[in-house]
Amino acid sequence: ITILDNNQVKERKFKHKKRKKSYKFGSATLIDCRIELLDSTETGYIYEARAVIVKWDNGRESVLVTNISAELLDASEITKRYFDRWPNQEKQFRDAKGPLNIHRIVGYGKKLEDYDSMKEKHSRVKHTVEQLKAKLRDPLSEIEQVEKELAKLYRKERKLREKSKIDFGKRVLSKPDSTELKETERKIAKSLRRQKAIEKKYKEDFAKLRKNMKEEGRIRFKDKIYRIDTELDQIMTCFKLSFANLCSFFLTECMNHERYELVTLFESIFQLGGNARMTDRQKTIEL
């Protein structure tokens, strides 16, 4: 399972989209589908794979690609497996650092507060976006018409691609459908050139608009912060460090330098029942 970069995600690449489903393990909507990707070294070679489009409730979007079939793992399980990679899949690294792993301590006595400076920044960025959209009203209207044409062409292109099969990197399609697909792709390319020509006349303004829209999406919902009780954080961090040192000493002295994850230590040793007998000279513990 791997995730695509934003520049690899294009609506035209998807086909055989299934019905939207809620993510079982989080706040998102999932779409199971197929995706076509071009080889980066061999020109014209097509790869087809299963993809899961993840639309998060906060507005973000991710696309996962996998060779695992839907019969083995559904879309929710694929998504969970990928985003649970740390620490569950990188076992070698996890095992090595497990006994002494100190995570950054946050959240003790935390309090949700308004983040005024971020709220002000978000307002400024939104205002800039609105101003640029007003300035670019006419070209944006032209682009909207082009996008409507493209939406129809994309639907037609997808239907034709869904009829095809990918065999050793080549598309297999009947001659009439193949001709129609090439004609549709030609029309799409023409519409995209038209859209670029419109944007070129207002190059700087469109660049500013894209930049500010991206920034607005990034800082949206970040107008709240947690204020942390740092004194309690320090106490808990000192406790964890001391406990980690004790665990390390125990593994060195009693377990012949064996490496255990902290969870394994708890379940296998620390939580075992037993009896203790004390004399003046020694303490005997039987587990």
Coordinates of C-alpha atoms in Angstrom, one line a residue:
I1 CA 0.0 0.0 0.0
T2 CA 1.4 3.4 -1.0
I3 CA 0.1 7.0 -1.1
L4 CA 0.2 9.2 -4.2
D5 CA 1.6 12.7 -4.2
N6 CA -0.8 15.5 -5.0
N7 CA 0.7 16.1 -8.4
Q8 CA -0.1 12.4 -9.3
V9 CA -3.8 12.7 -8.5
K10 CA -5.9 13.6 -11.5
E11 CA -9.6 12.8 -11.9
R12 CA -9.1 11.4 -15.4
K13 CA -6.9 8.5 -14.0
F14 CA -9.7 6.9 -12.0
K15 CA -12.3 4.4 -13.4
H16 CA -14.7 1.8 -12.1
K17 CA -15.6 4.0 -9.1
K18 CA -17.8 2.2 -6.5
R19 CA -20.4 3.8 -4.2
K20 CA -19.1 6.0 -1.4
K21 CA -18.7 4.4 2.0
S22 CA -18.0 5.8 5.5
Y23 CA -14.6 5.0 7.0
K24 CA -15.1 2.5 9.8
F25 CA -12.1 3.8 11.8
G26 CA -12.2 7.5 11.4
S27 CA -13.9 10.6 10.0
A28 CA -13.7 10.2 6.2
T29 CA -15.6 9.0 3.2
L30 CA -14.0 6.3 1.0
I31 CA -14.3 5.5 -2.7
D32 CA -12.9 2.1 -4.0
C33 CA -11.9 2.3 -7.7
R34 CA -9.3 1.4 -10.3
I35 CA -6.5 3.8 -11.4
E36 CA -4.3 4.0 -14.5
L37 CA -0.8 5.3 -14.1
L38 CA 1.9 5.8 -16.8
D39 CA 5.4 4.4 -16.3
S40 CA 7.9 7.2 -15.6
T41 CA 10.6 5.6 -17.7
E42 CA 8.9 3.6 -20.4
T43 CA 6.8 5.9 -22.6
G44 CA 3.2 4.8 -23.1
Y45 CA 3.4 1.9 -20.7
I46 CA 0.2 1.8 -18.6
Y47 CA -0.2 0.3 -15.1
E48 CA -3.6 -0.5 -13.7
A49 CA -4.1 -0.9 -10.0
R50 CA -6.7 -0.7 -7.2
A51 CA -7.1 2.7 -5.6
V52 CA -8.9 4.0 -2.5
I53 CA -9.8 7.7 -2.5
V54 CA -10.0 9.0 1.0
K55 CA -12.0 12.2 1.5
W56 CA -11.4 13.4 5.1
D57 CA -14.1 15.4 6.9
N58 CA -11.7 18.3 7.4
G59 CA -11.5 18.9 3.6
R60 CA -8.3 17.1 2.8
E61 CA -8.0 14.2 0.3
S62 CA -5.6 11.3 0.0
V63 CA -5.3 8.5 -2.6
L64 CA -3.9 5.1 -1.7
V65 CA -2.8 2.6 -4.3
T66 CA -2.5 -1.1 -3.6
N67 CA -2.2 -4.6 -5.2
I68 CA -4.3 -6.1 -2.3
S69 CA -7.7 -7.4 -3.6
A70 CA -11.0 -6.2 -2.1
E71 CA -11.7 -9.9 -1.1
L72 CA -8.8 -9.7 1.3
L73 CA -9.2 -6.2 2.7
D74 CA -12.0 -3.7 2.1
A75 CA -11.4 0.1 1.6
S76 CA -11.6 0.9 5.4
E77 CA -9.0 -1.9 6.2
I78 CA -6.7 -0.7 3.5
T79 CA -6.9 2.9 4.8
K80 CA -6.3 1.8 8.4
R81 CA -3.4 -0.5 7.4
Y82 CA -1.6 2.4 5.7
F83 CA -2.2 5.1 8.3
D84 CA -1.3 2.6 11.1
R85 CA 2.1 1.9 9.6
W86 CA 3.7 3.7 12.5
P87 CA 4.4 1.9 14.7
N88 CA 2.7 -1.3 13.7
Q89 CA 4.5 -2.1 10.4
E90 CA 8.0 -0.9 10.8
K91 CA 8.7 -3.7 13.3
Q92 CA 12.5 -3.8 13.0
F93 CA 12.9 -0.2 13.9
R94 CA 10.1 -0.4 16.5
D95 CA 11.7 -3.4 18.2
A96 CA 15.1 -1.8 18.4
K97 CA 13.8 1.4 20.1
G98 CA 10.8 -0.2 22.0
P99 CA 12.1 -0.6 25.5
L100 CA 13.5 3.0 25.7
N101 CA 11.0 4.8 23.5
I102 CA 10.1 8.2 25.0
H103 CA 7.4 10.0 23.1
R104 CA 6.9 13.7 23.3
I105 CA 4.7 14.3 26.3
V106 CA 1.7 16.6 25.7
G107 CA -1.8 16.9 26.9
Y108 CA -1.7 16.8 30.7
G109 CA -4.1 19.4 32.0
K110 CA -4.7 20.7 28.4
K111 CA -7.2 23.5 27.8
L112 CA -8.8 24.4 24.4
E113 CA -8.4 28.1 23.7
D114 CA -8.9 30.5 20.7
Y115 CA -5.8 31.0 18.5
D116 CA -6.5 34.7 17.7
S117 CA -3.5 35.3 15.5
M118 CA -4.4 32.3 13.3
K119 CA -8.0 33.4 13.2
E120 CA -6.9 36.8 12.0
K121 CA -4.6 35.3 9.4
H122 CA -7.4 33.1 8.1
S123 CA -9.7 36.1 7.8
R124 CA -7.0 38.0 5.8
V125 CA -6.4 35.1 3.4
K126 CA -10.1 34.6 2.9
H127 CA -10.5 38.3 2.1
T128 CA -7.6 38.1 -0.4
V129 CA -9.2 35.1 -2.1
E130 CA -12.5 37.0 -2.4
Q131 CA -10.8 40.1 -3.8
L132 CA -8.9 38.0 -6.4
K133 CA -12.1 36.2 -7.4
A134 CA -13.9 39.5 -7.9
K135 CA -11.0 40.8 -10.0
L136 CA -10.9 37.6 -12.1
R137 CA -14.7 37.4 -12.4
D138 CA -14.7 37.3 -16.3
P139 CA -11.8 34.9 -16.9
L140 CA -13.2 32.6 -14.1
S141 CA -16.6 32.6 -15.8
E142 CA -14.9 31.5 -19.1
I143 CA -12.9 28.8 -17.3
E144 CA -16.1 27.6 -15.6
Q145 CA -17.6 27.0 -19.1
V146 CA -14.5 25.2 -20.2
E147 CA -14.6 23.0 -17.0
K148 CA -18.3 22.1 -17.8
E149 CA -17.2 20.9 -21.2
L150 CA -14.3 19.0 -19.7
A151 CA -16.6 17.3 -17.1
K152 CA -18.7 15.8 -20.0
L153 CA -15.5 14.8 -21.9
Y154 CA -14.0 13.2 -18.8
R155 CA -17.2 11.1 -18.2
K156 CA -17.1 10.0 -21.9
E157 CA -13.4 9.2 -21.6
R158 CA -13.9 7.2 -18.4
K159 CA -16.6 5.1 -19.9
L160 CA -14.4 4.2 -22.9
R161 CA -11.4 3.4 -20.6
E162 CA -13.6 1.2 -18.5
K163 CA -14.4 -0.9 -21.6
S164 CA -10.7 -1.5 -22.2
K165 CA -8.3 -4.0 -20.7
I166 CA -4.6 -3.3 -19.9
D167 CA -2.5 -6.1 -21.3
F168 CA 1.3 -5.9 -20.7
G169 CA 1.1 -2.1 -20.4
K170 CA -1.0 -1.6 -23.6
R171 CA -4.7 -0.7 -23.8
V172 CA -6.8 -3.3 -25.6
L173 CA -10.0 -1.8 -27.1
S174 CA -12.2 -2.4 -30.1
K175 CA -11.2 -0.3 -33.2
P176 CA -14.4 2.0 -33.1
D177 CA -14.0 2.6 -29.3
S178 CA -10.2 3.2 -29.8
T179 CA -10.9 5.8 -32.4
E180 CA -13.6 7.5 -30.3
L181 CA -11.2 7.5 -27.3
K182 CA -8.4 9.2 -29.3
E183 CA -10.9 11.8 -30.5
T184 CA -12.1 12.4 -27.0
E185 CA -8.6 12.8 -25.7
R186 CA -7.9 15.3 -28.5
K187 CA -10.9 17.4 -27.5
I188 CA -9.8 17.3 -23.8
A189 CA -6.3 18.5 -24.8
K190 CA -7.8 21.3 -26.9
S191 CA -10.0 22.4 -24.0
L192 CA -7.1 22.3 -21.5
R193 CA -5.0 24.5 -23.9
R194 CA -7.9 26.9 -24.1
Q195 CA -8.1 27.1 -20.3
K196 CA -4.3 27.7 -20.1
A197 CA -4.6 30.5 -22.7
I198 CA -7.2 32.2 -20.5
E199 CA -5.1 31.9 -17.4
K200 CA -1.9 33.1 -19.2
K201 CA -3.5 36.6 -19.7
Y202 CA -3.8 37.0 -15.9
K203 CA -0.8 34.8 -14.9
E204 CA 0.2 36.7 -11.7
D205 CA -3.3 37.0 -10.4
F206 CA -4.1 33.3 -11.0
A207 CA -0.8 32.3 -9.3
K208 CA -1.8 34.5 -6.3
L209 CA -5.3 33.0 -6.2
R210 CA -4.0 29.4 -6.2
K211 CA -1.4 30.2 -3.5
N212 CA -4.0 31.9 -1.3
M213 CA -6.6 29.1 -1.8
K214 CA -4.0 26.5 -0.9
E215 CA -3.1 28.5 2.3
E216 CA -6.7 29.0 3.2
G217 CA -7.3 25.2 3.0
R218 CA -4.1 24.6 5.1
I219 CA -5.0 26.9 8.0
R220 CA -8.8 26.2 8.0
F221 CA -10.0 24.8 11.4
K222 CA -6.6 25.8 13.0
D223 CA -8.2 28.7 15.0
K224 CA -8.1 26.7 18.2
I225 CA -5.1 25.6 20.2
Y226 CA -4.4 23.5 23.4
R227 CA -2.7 25.3 26.3
I228 CA -0.6 22.7 28.2
D229 CA 0.3 22.4 31.9
T230 CA 4.1 22.3 31.2
E231 CA 5.0 21.7 34.9
L232 CA 3.0 18.5 34.9
D233 CA 4.5 17.6 31.6
Q234 CA 8.0 17.8 33.1
I235 CA 7.0 15.6 36.0
M236 CA 5.5 13.0 33.8
T237 CA 8.6 13.1 31.4
C238 CA 11.0 12.6 34.4
F239 CA 8.9 9.7 35.6
K240 CA 8.9 8.1 32.1
L241 CA 12.7 8.6 31.7
S242 CA 13.3 7.0 35.2
F243 CA 11.0 4.1 34.3
A244 CA 12.7 3.6 31.0
N245 CA 16.1 3.5 32.7
L246 CA 14.7 0.9 35.2
C247 CA 13.4 -1.2 32.2
S248 CA 16.8 -1.0 30.5
F249 CA 18.6 -2.0 33.7
F250 CA 16.2 -5.0 34.2
L251 CA 16.7 -6.2 30.6
T252 CA 20.5 -5.9 31.0
E253 CA 20.8 -7.6 34.4
C254 CA 18.0 -10.1 34.3
M255 CA 17.2 -10.8 30.7
N256 CA 20.7 -11.2 29.2
H257 CA 20.4 -8.0 27.1
E258 CA 17.3 -9.2 25.4
R259 CA 15.2 -6.6 23.6
Y260 CA 11.5 -6.3 24.4
E261 CA 8.8 -3.8 23.5
L262 CA 7.4 -2.0 26.5
V263 CA 4.0 -3.6 25.9
T264 CA 5.5 -7.0 25.9
L265 CA 7.4 -6.3 29.1
F266 CA 4.2 -5.3 30.8
E267 CA 2.1 -8.3 29.5
S268 CA 4.8 -10.9 30.0
I269 CA 6.5 -9.9 33.2
F270 CA 5.3 -6.8 35.1
Q271 CA 1.6 -7.9 35.2
L272 CA 2.3 -11.5 36.2
G273 CA 0.9 -12.5 39.6
G274 CA 3.2 -13.9 42.2
N275 CA 4.3 -14.1 45.9
A276 CA 7.1 -12.3 47.7
R277 CA 9.0 -13.4 50.8
M278 CA 11.4 -11.1 52.6
T279 CA 14.1 -11.8 55.1
D280 CA 16.8 -9.6 56.6
R281 CA 19.2 -10.6 53.8
Q282 CA 17.1 -11.0 50.7
K283 CA 13.7 -10.7 49.0
T284 CA 12.4 -13.6 47.0
I285 CA 9.7 -13.2 44.4
E286 CA 8.0 -16.1 42.8
L287 CA 6.0 -15.4 39.6

